[in-house]
Structures are given as structure tokens and as C-alpha cells.
PDB file of N, CA, C and O in Angstrom:
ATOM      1  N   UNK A 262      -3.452  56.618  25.020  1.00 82.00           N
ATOM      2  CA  UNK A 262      -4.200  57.442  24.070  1.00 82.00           C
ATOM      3  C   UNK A 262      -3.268  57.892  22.946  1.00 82.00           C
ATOM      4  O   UNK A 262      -2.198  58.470  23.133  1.00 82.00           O
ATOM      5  N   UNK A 263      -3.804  57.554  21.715  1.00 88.00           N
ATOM      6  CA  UNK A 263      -3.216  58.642  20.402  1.00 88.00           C
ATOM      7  C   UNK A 263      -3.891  60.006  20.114  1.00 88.00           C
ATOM      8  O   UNK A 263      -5.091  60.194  19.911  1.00 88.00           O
ATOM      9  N   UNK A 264      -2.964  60.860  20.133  1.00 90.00           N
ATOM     10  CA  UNK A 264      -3.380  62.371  19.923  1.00 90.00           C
ATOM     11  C   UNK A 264      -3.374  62.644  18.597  1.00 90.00           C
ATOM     12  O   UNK A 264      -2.186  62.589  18.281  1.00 90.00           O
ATOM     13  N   UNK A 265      -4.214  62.988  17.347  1.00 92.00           N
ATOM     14  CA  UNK A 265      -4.038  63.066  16.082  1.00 92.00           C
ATOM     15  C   UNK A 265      -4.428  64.611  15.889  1.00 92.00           C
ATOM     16  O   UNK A 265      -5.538  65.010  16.240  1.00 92.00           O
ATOM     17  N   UNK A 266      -3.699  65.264  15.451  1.00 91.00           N
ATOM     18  CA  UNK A 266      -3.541  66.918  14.834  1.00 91.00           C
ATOM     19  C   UNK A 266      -3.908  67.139  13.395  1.00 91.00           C
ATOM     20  O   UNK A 266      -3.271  66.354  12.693  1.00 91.00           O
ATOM     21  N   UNK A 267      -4.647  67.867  12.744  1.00 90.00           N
ATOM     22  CA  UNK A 267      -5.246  67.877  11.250  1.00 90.00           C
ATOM     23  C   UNK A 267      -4.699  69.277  11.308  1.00 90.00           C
ATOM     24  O   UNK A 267      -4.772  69.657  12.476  1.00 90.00           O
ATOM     25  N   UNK A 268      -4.226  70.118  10.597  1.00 85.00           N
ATOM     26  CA  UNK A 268      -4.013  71.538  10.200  1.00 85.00           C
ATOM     27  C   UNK A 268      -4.320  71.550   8.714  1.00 85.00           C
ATOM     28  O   UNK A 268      -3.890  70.743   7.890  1.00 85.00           O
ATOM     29  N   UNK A 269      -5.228  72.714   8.459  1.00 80.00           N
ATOM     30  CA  UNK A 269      -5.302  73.009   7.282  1.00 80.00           C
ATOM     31  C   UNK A 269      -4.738  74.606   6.454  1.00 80.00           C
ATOM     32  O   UNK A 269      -5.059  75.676   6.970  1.00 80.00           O
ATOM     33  N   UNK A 270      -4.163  74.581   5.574  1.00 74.00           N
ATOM     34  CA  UNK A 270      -4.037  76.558   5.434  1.00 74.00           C
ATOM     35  C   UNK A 270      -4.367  76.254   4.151  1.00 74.00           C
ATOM     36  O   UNK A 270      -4.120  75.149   3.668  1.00 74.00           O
ATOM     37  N   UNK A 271      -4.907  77.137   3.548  1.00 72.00           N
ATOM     38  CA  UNK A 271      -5.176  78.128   2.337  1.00 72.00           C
ATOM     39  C   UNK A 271      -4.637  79.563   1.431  1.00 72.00           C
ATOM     40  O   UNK A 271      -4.206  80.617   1.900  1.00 72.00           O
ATOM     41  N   UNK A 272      -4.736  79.366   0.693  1.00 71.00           N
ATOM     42  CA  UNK A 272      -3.820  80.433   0.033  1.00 71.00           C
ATOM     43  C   UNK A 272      -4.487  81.829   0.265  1.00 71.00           C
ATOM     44  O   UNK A 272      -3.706  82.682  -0.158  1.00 71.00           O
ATOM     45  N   UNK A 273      -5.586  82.381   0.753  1.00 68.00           N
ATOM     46  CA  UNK A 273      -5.776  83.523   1.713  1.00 68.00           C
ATOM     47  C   UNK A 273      -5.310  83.397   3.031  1.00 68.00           C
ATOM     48  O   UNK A 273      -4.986  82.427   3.717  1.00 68.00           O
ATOM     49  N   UNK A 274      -5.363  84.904   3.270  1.00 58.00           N
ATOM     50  CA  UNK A 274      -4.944  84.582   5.085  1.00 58.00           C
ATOM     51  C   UNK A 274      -6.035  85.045   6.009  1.00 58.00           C
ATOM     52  O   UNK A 274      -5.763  85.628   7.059  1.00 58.00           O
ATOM     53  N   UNK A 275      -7.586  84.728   5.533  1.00 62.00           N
ATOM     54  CA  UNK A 275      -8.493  85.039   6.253  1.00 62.00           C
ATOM     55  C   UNK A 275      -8.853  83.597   6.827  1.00 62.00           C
ATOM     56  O   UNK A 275      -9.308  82.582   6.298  1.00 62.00           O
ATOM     57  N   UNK A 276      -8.444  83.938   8.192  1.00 56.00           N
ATOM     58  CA  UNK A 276      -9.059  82.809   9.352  1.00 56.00           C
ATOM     59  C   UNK A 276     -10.541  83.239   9.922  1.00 56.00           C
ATOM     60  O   UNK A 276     -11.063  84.349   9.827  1.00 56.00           O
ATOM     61  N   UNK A 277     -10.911  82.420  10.349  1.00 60.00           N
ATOM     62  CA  UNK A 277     -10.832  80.965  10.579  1.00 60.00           C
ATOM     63  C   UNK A 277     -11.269  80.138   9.408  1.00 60.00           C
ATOM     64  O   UNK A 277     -12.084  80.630   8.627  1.00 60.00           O
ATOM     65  N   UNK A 278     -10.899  79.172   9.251  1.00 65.00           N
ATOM     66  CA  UNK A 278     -10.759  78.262   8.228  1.00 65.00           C
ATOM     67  C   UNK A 278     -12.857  77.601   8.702  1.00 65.00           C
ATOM     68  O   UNK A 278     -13.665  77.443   7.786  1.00 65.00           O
ATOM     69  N   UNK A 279     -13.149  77.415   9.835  1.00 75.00           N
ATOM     70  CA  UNK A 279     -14.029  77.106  10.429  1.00 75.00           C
ATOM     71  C   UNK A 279     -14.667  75.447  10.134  1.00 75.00           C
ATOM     72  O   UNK A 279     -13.960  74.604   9.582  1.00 75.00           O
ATOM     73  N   UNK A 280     -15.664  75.237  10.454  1.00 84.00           N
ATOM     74  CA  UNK A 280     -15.802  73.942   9.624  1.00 84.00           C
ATOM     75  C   UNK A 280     -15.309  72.640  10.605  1.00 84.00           C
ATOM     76  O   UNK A 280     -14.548  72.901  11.537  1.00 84.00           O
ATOM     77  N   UNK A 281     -15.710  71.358  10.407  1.00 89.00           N
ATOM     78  CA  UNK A 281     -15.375  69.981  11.272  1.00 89.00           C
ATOM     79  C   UNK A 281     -14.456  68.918  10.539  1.00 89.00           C
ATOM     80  O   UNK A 281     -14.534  68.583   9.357  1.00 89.00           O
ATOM     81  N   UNK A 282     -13.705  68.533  11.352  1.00 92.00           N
ATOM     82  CA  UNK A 282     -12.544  67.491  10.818  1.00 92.00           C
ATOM     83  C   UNK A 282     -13.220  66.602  11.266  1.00 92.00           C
ATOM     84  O   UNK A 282     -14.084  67.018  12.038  1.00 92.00           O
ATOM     85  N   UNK A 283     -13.202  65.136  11.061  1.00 95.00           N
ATOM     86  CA  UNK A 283     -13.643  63.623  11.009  1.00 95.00           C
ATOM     87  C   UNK A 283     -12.419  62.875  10.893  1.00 95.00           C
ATOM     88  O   UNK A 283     -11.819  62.878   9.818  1.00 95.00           O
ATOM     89  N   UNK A 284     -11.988  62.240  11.876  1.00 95.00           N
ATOM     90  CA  UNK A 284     -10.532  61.348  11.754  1.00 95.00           C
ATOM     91  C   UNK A 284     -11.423  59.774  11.991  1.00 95.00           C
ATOM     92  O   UNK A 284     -12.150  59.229  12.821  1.00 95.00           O
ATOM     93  N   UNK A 285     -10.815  59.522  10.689  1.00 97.00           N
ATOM     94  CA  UNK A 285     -11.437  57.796   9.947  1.00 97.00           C
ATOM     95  C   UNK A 285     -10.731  56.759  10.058  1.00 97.00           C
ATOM     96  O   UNK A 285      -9.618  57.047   9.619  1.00 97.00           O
ATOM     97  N   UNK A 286     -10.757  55.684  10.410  1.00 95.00           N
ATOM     98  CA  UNK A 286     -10.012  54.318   9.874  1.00 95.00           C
ATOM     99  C   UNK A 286     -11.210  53.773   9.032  1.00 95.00           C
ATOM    100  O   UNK A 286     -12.376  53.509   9.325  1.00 95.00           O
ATOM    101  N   UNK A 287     -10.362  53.693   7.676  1.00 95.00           N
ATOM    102  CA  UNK A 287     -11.427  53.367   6.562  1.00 95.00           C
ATOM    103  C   UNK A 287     -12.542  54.411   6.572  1.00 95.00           C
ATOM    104  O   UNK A 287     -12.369  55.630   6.584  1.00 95.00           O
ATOM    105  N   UNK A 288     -13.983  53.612   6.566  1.00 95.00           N
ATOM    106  CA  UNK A 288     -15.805  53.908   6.623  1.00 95.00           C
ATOM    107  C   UNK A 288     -15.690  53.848   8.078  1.00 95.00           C
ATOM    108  O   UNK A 288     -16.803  53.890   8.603  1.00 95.00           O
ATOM    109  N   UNK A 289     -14.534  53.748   9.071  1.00 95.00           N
ATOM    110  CA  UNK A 289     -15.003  54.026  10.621  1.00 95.00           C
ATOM    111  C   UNK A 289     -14.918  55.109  11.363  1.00 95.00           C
ATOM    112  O   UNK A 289     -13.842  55.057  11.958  1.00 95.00           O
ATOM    113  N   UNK A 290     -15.431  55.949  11.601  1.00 96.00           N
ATOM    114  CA  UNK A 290     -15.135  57.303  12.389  1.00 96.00           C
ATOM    115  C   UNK A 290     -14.794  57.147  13.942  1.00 96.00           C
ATOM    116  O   UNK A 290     -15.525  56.697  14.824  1.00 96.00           O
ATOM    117  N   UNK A 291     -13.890  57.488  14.013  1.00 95.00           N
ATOM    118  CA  UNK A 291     -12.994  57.542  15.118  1.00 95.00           C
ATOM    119  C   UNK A 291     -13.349  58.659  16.089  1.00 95.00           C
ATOM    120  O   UNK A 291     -13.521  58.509  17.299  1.00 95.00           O
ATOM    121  N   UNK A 292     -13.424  59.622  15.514  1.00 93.00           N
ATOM    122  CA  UNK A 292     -13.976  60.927  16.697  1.00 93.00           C
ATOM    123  C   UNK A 292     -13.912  62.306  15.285  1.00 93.00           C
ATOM    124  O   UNK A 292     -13.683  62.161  14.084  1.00 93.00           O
ATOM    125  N   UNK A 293     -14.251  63.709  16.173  1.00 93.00           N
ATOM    126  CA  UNK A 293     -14.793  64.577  14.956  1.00 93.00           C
ATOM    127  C   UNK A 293     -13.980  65.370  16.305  1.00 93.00           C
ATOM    128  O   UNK A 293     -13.654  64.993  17.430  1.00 93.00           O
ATOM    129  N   UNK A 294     -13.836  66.807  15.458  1.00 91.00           N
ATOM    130  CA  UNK A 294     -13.621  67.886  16.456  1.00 91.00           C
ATOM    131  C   UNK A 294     -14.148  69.352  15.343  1.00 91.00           C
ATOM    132  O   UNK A 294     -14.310  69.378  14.123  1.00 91.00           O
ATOM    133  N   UNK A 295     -14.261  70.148  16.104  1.00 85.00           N
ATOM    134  CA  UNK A 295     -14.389  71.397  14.972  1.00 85.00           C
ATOM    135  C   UNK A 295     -13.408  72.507  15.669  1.00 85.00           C
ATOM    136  O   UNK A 295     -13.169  72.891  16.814  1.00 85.00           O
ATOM    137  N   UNK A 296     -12.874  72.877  14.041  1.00 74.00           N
ATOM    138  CA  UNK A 296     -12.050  73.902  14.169  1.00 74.00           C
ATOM    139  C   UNK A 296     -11.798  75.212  15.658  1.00 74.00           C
ATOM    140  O   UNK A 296     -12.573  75.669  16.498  1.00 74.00           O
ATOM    141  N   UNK A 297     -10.295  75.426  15.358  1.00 71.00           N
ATOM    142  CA  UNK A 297     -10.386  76.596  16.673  1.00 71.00           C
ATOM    143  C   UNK A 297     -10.012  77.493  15.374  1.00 71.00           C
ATOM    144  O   UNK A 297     -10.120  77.259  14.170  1.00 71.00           O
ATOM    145  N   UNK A 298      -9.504  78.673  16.138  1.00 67.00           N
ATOM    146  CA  UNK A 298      -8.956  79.941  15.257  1.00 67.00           C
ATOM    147  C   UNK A 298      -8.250  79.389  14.337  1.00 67.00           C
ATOM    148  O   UNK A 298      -8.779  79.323  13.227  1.00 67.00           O
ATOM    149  N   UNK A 299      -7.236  78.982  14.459  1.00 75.00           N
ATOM    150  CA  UNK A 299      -6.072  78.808  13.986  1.00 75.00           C
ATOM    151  C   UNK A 299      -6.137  77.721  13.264  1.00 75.00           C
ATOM    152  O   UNK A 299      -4.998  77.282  13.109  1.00 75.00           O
ATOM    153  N   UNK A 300      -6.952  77.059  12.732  1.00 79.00           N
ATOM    154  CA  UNK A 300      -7.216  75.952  11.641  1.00 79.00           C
ATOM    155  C   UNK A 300      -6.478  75.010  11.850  1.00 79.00           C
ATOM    156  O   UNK A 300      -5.661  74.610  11.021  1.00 79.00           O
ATOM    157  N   UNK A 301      -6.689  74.396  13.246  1.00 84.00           N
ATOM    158  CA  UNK A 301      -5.798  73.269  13.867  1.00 84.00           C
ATOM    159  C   UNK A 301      -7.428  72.300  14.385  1.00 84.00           C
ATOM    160  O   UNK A 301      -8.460  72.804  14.827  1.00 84.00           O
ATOM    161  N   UNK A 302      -7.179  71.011  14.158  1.00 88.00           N
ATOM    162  CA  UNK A 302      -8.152  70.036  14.357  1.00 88.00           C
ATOM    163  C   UNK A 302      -7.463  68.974  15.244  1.00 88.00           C
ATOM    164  O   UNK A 302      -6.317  68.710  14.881  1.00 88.00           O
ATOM    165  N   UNK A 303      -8.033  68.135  16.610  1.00 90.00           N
ATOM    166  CA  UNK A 303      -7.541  67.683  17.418  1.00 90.00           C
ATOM    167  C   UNK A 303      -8.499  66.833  17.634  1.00 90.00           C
ATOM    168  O   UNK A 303      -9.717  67.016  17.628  1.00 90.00           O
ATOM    169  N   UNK A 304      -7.589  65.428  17.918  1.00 91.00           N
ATOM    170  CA  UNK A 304      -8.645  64.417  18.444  1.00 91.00           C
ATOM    171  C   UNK A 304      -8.051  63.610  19.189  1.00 91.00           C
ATOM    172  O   UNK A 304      -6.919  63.376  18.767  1.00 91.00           O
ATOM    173  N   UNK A 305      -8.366  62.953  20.322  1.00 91.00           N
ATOM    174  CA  UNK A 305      -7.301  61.879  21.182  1.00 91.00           C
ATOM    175  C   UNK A 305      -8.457  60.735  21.079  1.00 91.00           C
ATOM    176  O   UNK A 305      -9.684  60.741  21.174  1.00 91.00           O
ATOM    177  N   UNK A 306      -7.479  59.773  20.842  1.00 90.00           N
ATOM    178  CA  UNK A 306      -8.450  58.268  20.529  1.00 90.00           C
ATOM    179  C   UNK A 306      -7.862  57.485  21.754  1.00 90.00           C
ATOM    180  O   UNK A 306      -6.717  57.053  21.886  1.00 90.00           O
ATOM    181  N   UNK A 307      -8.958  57.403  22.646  1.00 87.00           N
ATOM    182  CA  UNK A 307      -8.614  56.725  23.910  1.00 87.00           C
ATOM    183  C   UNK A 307      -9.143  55.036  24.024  1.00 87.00           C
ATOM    184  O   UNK A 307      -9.027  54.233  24.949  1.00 87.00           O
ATOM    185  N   UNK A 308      -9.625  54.935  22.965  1.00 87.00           N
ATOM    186  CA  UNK A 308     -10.535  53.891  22.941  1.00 87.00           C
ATOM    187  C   UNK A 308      -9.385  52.468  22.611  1.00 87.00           C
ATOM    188  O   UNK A 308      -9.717  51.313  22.877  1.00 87.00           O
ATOM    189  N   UNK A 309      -7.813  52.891  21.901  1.00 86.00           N
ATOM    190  CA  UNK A 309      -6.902  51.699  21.705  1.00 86.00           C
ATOM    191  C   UNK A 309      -6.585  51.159  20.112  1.00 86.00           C
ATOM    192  O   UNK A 309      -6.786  51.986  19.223  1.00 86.00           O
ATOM    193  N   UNK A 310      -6.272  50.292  19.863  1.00 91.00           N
ATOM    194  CA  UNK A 310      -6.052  49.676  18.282  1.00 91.00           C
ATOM    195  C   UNK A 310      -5.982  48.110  18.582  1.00 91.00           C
ATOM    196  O   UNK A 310      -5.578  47.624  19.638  1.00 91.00           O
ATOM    197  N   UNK A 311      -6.377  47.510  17.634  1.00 90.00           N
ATOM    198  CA  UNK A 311      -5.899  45.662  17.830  1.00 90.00           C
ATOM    199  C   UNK A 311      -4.765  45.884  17.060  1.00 90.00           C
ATOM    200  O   UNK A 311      -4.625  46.554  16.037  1.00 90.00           O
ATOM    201  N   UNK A 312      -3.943  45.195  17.730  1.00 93.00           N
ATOM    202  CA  UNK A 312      -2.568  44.545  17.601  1.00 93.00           C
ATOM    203  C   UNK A 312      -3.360  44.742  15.520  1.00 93.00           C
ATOM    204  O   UNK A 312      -4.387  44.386  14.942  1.00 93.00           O
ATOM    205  N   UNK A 313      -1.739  45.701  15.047  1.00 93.00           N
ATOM    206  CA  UNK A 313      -1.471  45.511  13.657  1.00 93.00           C
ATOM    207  C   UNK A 313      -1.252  47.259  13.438  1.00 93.00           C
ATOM    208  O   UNK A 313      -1.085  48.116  14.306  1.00 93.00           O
ATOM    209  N   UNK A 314      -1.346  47.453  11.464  1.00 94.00           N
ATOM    210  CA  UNK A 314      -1.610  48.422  11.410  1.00 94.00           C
ATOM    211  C   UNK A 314      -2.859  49.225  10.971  1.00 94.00           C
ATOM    212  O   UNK A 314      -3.884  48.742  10.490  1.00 94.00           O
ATOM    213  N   UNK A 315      -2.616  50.470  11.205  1.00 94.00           N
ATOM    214  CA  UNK A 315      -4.114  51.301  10.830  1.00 94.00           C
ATOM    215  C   UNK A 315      -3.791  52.535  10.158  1.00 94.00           C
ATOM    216  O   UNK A 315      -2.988  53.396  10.517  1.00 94.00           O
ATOM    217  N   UNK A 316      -4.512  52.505   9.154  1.00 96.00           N
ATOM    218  CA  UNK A 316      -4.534  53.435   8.598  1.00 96.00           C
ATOM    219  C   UNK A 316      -5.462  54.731   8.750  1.00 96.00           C
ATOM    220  O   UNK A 316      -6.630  54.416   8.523  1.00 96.00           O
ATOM    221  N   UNK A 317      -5.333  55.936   9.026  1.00 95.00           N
ATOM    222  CA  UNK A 317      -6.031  57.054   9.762  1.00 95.00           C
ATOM    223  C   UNK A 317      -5.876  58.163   8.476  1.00 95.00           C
ATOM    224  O   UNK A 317      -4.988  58.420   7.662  1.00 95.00           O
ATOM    225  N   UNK A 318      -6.957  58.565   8.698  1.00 96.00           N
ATOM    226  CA  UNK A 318      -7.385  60.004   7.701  1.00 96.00           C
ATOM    227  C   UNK A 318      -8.149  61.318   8.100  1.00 96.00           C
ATOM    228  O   UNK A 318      -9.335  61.132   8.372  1.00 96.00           O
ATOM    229  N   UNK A 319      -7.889  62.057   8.149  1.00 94.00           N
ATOM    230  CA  UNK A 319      -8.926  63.022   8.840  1.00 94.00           C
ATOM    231  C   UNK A 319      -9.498  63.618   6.884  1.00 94.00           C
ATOM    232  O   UNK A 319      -8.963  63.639   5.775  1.00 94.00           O
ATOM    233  N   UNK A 320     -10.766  63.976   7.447  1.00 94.00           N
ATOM    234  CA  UNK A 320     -12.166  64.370   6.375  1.00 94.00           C
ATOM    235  C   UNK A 320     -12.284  65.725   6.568  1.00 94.00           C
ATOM    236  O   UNK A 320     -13.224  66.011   7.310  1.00 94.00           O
ATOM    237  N   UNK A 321     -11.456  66.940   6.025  1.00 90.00           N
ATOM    238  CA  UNK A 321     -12.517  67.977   6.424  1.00 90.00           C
ATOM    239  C   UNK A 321     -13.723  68.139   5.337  1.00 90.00           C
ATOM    240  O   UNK A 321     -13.815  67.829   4.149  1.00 90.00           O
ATOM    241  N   UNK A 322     -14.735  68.853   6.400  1.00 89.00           N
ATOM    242  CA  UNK A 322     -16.537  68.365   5.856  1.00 89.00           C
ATOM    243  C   UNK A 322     -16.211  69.751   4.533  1.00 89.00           C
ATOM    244  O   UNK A 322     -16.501  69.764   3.337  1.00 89.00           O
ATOM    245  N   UNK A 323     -15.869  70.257   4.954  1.00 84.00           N
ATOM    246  CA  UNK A 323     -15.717  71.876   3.954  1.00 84.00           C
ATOM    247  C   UNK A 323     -16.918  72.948   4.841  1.00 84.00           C
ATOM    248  O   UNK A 323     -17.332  72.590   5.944  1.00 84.00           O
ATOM    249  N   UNK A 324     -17.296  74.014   4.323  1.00 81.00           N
ATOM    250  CA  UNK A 324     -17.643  75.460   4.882  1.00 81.00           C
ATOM    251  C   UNK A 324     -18.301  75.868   3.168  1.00 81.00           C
ATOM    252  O   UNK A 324     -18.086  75.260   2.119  1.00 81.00           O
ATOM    253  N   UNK A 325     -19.114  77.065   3.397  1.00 81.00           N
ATOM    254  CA  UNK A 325     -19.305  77.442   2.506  1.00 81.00           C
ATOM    255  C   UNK A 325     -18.290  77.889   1.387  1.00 81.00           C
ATOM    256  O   UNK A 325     -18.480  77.945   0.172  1.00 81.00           O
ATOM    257  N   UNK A 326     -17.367  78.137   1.983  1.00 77.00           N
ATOM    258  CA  UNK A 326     -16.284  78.954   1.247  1.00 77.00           C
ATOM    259  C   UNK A 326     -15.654  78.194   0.943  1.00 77.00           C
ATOM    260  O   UNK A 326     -15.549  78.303  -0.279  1.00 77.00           O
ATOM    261  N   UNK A 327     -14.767  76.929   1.485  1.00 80.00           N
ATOM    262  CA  UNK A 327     -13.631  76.217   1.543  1.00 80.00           C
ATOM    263  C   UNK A 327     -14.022  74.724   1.235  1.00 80.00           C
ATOM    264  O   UNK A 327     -14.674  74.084   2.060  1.00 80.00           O
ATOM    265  N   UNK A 328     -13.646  74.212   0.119  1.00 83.00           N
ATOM    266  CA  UNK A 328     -14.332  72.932  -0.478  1.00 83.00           C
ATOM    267  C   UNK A 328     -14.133  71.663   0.822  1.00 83.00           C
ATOM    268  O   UNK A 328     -13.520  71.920   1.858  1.00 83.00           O
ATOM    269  N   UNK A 329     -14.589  70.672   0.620  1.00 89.00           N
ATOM    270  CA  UNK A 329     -14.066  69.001   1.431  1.00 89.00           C
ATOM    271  C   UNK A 329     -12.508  68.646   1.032  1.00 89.00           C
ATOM    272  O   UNK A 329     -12.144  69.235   0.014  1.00 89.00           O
ATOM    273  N   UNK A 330     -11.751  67.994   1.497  1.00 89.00           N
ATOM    274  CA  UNK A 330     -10.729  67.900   1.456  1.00 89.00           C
ATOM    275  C   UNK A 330     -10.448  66.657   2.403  1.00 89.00           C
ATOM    276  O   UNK A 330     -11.077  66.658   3.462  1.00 89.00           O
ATOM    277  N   UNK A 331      -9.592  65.606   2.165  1.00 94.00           N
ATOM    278  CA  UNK A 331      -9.552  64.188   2.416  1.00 94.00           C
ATOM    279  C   UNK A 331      -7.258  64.475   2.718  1.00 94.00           C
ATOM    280  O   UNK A 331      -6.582  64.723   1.720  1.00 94.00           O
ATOM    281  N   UNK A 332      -6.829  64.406   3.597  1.00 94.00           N
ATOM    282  CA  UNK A 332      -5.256  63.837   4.050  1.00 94.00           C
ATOM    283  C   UNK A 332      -5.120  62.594   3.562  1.00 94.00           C
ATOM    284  O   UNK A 332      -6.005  61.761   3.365  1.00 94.00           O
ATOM    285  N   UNK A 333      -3.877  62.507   3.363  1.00 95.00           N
ATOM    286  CA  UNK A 333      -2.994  61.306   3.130  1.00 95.00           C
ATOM    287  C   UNK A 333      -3.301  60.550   3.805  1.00 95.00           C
ATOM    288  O   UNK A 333      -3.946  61.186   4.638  1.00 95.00           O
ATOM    289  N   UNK A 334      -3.323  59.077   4.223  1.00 95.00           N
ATOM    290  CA  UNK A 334      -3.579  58.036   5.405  1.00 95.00           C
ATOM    291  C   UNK A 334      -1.926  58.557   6.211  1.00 95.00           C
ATOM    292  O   UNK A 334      -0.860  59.043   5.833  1.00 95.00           O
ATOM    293  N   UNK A 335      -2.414  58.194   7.221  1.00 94.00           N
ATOM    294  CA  UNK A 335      -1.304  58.093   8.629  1.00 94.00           C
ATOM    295  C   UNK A 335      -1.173  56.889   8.948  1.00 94.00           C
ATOM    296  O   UNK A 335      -2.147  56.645   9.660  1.00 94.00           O
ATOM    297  N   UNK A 336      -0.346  55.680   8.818  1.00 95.00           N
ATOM    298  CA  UNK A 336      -0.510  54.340   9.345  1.00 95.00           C
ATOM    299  C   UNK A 336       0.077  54.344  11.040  1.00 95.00           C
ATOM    300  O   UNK A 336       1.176  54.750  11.419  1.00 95.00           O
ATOM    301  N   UNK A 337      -0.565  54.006  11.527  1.00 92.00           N
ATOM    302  CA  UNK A 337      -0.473  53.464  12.907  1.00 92.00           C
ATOM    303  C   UNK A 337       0.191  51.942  13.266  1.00 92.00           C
ATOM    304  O   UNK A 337      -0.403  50.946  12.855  1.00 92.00           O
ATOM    305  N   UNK A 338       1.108  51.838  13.840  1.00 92.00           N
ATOM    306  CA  UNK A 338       1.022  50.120  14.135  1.00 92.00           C
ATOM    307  C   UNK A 338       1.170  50.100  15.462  1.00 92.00           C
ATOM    308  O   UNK A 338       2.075  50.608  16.124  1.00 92.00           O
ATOM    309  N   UNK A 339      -0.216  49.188  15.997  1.00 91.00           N
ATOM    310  CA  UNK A 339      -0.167  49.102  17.462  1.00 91.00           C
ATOM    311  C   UNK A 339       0.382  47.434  17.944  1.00 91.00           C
ATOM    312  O   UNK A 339      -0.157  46.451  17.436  1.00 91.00           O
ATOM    313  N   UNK A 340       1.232  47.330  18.723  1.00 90.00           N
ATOM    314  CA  UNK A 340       1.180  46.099  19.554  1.00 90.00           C
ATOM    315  C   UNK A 340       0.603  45.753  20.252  1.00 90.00           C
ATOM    316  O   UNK A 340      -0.196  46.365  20.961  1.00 90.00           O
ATOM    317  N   UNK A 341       0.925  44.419  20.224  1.00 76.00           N
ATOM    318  CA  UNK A 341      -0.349  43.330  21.278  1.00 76.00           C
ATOM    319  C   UNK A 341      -0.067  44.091  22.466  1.00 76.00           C
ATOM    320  O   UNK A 341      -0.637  43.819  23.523  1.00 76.00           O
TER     321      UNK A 341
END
């Protein structure tokens, strides 16, 4: 299994950030989690990779307050 961690902070310090992360390869959704207190997002992908690399993104959806917001890709390279 890969364990993938999303943290988000903001320039207030009113938590919870609240709201759902979406961790993507490409248009593929991999798994979703929603926020705890502490504006930490968690997902374990048990499901594997084909042999190569992958590129991973987590989506947060946004909240009323706190716009959408898209991470850097994470490349993965899994072996055969």
C-alpha cells in the first residue's frame, strides 16, 4: 500500500479547514478522504500501480469559505 498525506494551511488560524481532498492520477480518482481538525487529508491506495511512473495530485473540492485548490503532481515509480 501507498499512504498519500495532503495538508493544507491558510493565512488565518481558524480551523478546521473542513471540506474533501480527491487524490487523482490524471481524470482517475484514486480514493477521497475528508478533512480531520487539523487540515491533514489521508488516503492509502491498496489497490497497486503498473510497472512505470504516476503522477498523483490531490483536489481540494473547497468549503464555503476556502476556494478549490489543485497540489503539484507527486510522481510515483512502481516496479514490475
Amino acid at each position: 500500500a501507498v499512504l498519500f498525506t495532503a495538508t493544507l494551511s491558510h493565512a488565518t488560524s481558524s480551523w478546521p479547514l473542513g471540506g474533501t481532498v480527491t487524490f487523482k492520477e490524471g481524470d482517475t480518482v484514486l480514493g477521497t478522504d475528508t478533512s480531520n481538525t487539523s487540515g491533514v487529508w489521508t488516503y492509502s491506495h491498496t489497490a497497486g500501480f503498473a510497472a512505470g511512473a504516476h503522477t498523483i495530485t490531490a483536489v481540494y473540492g473547497g468549503t464555503s469559505q476556502y476556494a478549490t485548490s489543485t497540489s503539484a503532481g507527486l510522481v510515483v515509480t512502481a516496479s514490475a
